[in-house]
mmCIF file of C-alpha atoms in Angstrom:
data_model
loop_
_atom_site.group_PDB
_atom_site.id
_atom_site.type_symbol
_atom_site.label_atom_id
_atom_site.label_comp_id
_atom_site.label_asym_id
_atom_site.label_seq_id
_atom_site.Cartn_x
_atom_site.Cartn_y
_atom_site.Cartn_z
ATOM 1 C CA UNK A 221 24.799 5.852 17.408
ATOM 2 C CA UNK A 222 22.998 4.421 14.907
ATOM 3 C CA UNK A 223 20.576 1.690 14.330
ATOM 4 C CA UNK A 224 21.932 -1.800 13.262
ATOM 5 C CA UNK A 225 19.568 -1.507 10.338
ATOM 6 C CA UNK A 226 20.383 1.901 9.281
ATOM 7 C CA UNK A 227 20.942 1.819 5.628
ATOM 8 C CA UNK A 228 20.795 5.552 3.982
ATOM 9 C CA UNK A 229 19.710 5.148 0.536
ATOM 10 C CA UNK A 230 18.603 2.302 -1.101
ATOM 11 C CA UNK A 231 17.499 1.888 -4.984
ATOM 12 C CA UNK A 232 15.785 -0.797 -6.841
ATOM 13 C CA UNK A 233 14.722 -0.434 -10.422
ATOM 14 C CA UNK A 234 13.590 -2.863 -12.927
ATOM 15 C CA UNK A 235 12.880 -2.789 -16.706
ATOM 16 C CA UNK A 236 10.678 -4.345 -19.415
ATOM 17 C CA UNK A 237 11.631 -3.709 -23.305
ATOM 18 C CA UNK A 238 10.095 -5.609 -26.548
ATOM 19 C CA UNK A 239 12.461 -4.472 -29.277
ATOM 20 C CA UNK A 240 11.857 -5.806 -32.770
ATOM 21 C CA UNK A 241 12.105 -9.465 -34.184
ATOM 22 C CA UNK A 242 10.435 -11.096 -30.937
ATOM 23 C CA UNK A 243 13.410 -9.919 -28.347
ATOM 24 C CA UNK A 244 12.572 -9.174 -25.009
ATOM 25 C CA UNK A 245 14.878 -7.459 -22.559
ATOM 26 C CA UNK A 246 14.420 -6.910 -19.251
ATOM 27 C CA UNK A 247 16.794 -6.376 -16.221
ATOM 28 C CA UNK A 248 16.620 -4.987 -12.569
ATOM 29 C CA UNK A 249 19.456 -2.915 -10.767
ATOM 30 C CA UNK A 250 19.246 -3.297 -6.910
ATOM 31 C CA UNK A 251 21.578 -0.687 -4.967
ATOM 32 C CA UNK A 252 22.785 0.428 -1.726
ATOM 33 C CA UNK A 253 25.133 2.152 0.909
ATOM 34 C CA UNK A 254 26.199 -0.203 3.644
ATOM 35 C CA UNK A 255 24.816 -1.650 7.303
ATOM 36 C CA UNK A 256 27.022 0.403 10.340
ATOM 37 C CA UNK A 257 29.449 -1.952 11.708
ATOM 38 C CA UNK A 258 30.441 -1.921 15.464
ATOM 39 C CA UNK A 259 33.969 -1.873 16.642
ATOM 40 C CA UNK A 260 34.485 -3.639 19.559
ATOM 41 C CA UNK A 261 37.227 -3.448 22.427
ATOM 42 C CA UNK A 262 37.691 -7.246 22.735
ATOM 43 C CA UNK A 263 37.931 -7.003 26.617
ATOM 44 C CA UNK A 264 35.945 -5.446 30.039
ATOM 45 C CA UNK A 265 36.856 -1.798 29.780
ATOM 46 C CA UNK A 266 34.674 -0.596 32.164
ATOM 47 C CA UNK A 267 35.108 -2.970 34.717
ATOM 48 C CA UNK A 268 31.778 -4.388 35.328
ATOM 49 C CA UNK A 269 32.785 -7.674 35.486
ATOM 50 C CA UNK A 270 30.588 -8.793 32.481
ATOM 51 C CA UNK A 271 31.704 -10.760 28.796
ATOM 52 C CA UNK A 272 32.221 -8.423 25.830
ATOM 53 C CA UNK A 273 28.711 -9.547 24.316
ATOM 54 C CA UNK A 274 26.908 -9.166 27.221
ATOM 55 C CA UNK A 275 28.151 -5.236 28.092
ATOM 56 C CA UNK A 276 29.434 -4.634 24.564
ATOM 57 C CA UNK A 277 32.388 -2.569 25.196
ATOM 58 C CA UNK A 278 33.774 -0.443 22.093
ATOM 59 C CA UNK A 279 36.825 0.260 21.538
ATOM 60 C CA UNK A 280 38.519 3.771 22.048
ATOM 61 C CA UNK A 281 39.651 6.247 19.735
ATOM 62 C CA UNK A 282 41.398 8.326 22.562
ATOM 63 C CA UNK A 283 41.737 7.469 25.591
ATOM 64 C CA UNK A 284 38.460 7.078 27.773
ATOM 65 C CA UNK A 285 36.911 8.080 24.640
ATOM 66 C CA UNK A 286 34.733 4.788 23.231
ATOM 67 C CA UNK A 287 33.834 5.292 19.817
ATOM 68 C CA UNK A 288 29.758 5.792 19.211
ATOM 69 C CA UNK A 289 27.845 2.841 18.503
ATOM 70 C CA UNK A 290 27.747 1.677 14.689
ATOM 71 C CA UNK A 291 30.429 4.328 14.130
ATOM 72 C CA UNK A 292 32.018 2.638 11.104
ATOM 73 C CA UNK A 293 30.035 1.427 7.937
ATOM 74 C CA UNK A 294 30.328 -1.676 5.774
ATOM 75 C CA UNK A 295 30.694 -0.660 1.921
ATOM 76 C CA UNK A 296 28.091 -0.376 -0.355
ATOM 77 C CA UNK A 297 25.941 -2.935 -2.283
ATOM 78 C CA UNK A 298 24.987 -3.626 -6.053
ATOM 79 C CA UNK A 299 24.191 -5.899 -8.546
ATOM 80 C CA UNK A 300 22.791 -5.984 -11.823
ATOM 81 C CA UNK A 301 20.513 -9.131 -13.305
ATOM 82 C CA UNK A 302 19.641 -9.519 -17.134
ATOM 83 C CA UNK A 303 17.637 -11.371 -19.060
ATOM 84 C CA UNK A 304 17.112 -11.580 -23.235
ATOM 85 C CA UNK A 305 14.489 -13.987 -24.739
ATOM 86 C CA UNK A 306 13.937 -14.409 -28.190
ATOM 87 C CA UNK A 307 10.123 -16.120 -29.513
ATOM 88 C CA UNK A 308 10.789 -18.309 -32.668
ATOM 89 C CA UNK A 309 6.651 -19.034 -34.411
ATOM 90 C CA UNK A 310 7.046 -22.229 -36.276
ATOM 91 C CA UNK A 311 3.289 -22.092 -37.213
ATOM 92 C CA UNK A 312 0.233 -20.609 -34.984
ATOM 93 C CA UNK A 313 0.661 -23.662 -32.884
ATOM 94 C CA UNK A 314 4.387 -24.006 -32.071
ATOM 95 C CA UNK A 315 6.031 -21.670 -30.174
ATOM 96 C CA UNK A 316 9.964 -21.987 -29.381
ATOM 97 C CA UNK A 317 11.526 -19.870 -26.401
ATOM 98 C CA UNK A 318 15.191 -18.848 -26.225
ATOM 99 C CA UNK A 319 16.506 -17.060 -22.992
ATOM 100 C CA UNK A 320 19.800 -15.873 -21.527
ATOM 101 C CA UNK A 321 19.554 -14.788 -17.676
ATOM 102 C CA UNK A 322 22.936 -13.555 -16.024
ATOM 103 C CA UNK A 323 22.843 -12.524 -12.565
ATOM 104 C CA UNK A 324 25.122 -10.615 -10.883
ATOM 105 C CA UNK A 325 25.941 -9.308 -14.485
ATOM 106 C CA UNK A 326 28.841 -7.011 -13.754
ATOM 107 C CA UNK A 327 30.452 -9.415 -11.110
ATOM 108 C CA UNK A 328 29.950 -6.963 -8.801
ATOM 109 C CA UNK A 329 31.784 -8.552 -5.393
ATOM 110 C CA UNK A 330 28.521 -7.818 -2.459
ATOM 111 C CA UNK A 331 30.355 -8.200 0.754
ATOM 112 C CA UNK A 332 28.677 -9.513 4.209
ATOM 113 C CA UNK A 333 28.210 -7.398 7.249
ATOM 114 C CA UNK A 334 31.189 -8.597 9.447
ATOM 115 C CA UNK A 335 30.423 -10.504 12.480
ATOM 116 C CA UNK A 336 31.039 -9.159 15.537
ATOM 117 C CA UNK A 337 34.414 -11.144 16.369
ATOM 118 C CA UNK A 338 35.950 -9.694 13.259
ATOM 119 C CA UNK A 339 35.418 -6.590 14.740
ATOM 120 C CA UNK A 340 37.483 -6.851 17.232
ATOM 121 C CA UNK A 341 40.217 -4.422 17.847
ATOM 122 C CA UNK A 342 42.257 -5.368 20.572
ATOM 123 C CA UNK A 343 42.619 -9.302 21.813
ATOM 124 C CA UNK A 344 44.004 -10.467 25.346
ATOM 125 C CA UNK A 345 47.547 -10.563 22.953
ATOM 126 C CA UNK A 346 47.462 -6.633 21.229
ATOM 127 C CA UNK A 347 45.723 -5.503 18.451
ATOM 128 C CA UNK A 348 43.843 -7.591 16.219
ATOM 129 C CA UNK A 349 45.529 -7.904 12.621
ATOM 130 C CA UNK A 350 42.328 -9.326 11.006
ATOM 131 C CA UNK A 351 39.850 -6.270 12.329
ATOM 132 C CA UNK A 352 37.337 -5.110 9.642
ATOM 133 C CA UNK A 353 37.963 -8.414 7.362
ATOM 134 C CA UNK A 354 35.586 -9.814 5.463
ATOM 135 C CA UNK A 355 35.438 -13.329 5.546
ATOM 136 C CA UNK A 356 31.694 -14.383 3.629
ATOM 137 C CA UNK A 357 29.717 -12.214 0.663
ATOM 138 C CA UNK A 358 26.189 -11.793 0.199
ATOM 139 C CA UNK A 359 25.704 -12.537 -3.072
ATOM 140 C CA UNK A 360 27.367 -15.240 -5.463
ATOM 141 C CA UNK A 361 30.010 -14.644 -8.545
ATOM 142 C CA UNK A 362 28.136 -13.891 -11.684
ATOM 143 C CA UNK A 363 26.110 -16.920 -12.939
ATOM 144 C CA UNK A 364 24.353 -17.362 -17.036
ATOM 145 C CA UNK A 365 22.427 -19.536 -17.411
ATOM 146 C CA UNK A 366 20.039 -20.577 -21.036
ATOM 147 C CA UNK A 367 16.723 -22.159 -21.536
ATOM 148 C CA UNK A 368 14.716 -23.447 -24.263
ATOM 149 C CA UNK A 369 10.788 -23.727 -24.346
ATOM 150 C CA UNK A 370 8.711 -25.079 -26.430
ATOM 151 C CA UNK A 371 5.005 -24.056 -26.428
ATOM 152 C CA UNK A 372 2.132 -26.142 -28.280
#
């Protein structure tokens, strides 16, 4: 199967822009498919004798059929950070900074890889209701924040 680290395509871009009137703009746009996710069995199908994470049985998808390694994937991440300044000249000497920075712009929501007890199929009791959920993110909720500098 594939590699714990195996993430197809991955994009980062970033951008600088002076438009009139002393704005700047910039921004960067980070992008990319998801990690592979393991499902696990959640007990010794094989019969060696030996825990889950130490033989790290998968779970079937027929029977006597495991599924490959990494056979699932964990969705895709984005996010989107901005940033507008404005210069104000008060005379050659003073200099006054406004800026606007919003991360996460589009409050994208960035999901964590699950852990491998969320993926889980089957427990000692049937199958596992909570398989696959997500239960931390990667990234925060969008966030602004604004500054003021002042330059002699």
């Amino acid at each position: 199967g594939y590699s714990s680290y195996d993430i197809r395509n991955q994009f980062s871009g970033w951008t600088v822009y002076k438009l009139p009137w002393g704005i700047h703009v910039s921004g960067t746009l980070t992008a990319s498919t998801g990690q592979p996710i393991d499902p696990l069995a959640g007990s010794n199908l094989n019969g060696d004798s030996k825990s889950q994470s130490a033989s790290g049985d998968r779970a079937y998808k027929a029977v006597g059929v495991p599924f490959d390694r990494n056979s699932f994937r964990n969705v895709g991440w984005r996010t989107v950070n901005l940033r507008v300044m404005k210069d104000l000249k008060f005379s050659e000497k003073y200099n006054l900074q406004l800026s606007a920075e919003m991360f996460n712009l589009f409050n994208h929501t960035n999901y964590r890889t699950p852990n491998a007890s969320s993926m889980v199929i089957f427990t000692g009791r049937g199958f596992n209701p909570g398989v696959g959920r997500y239960v931390s993110l990667s990234t925060t909720a969008r966030q602004i924040q604004f500054a003021l500098r002042l330059s002699l």
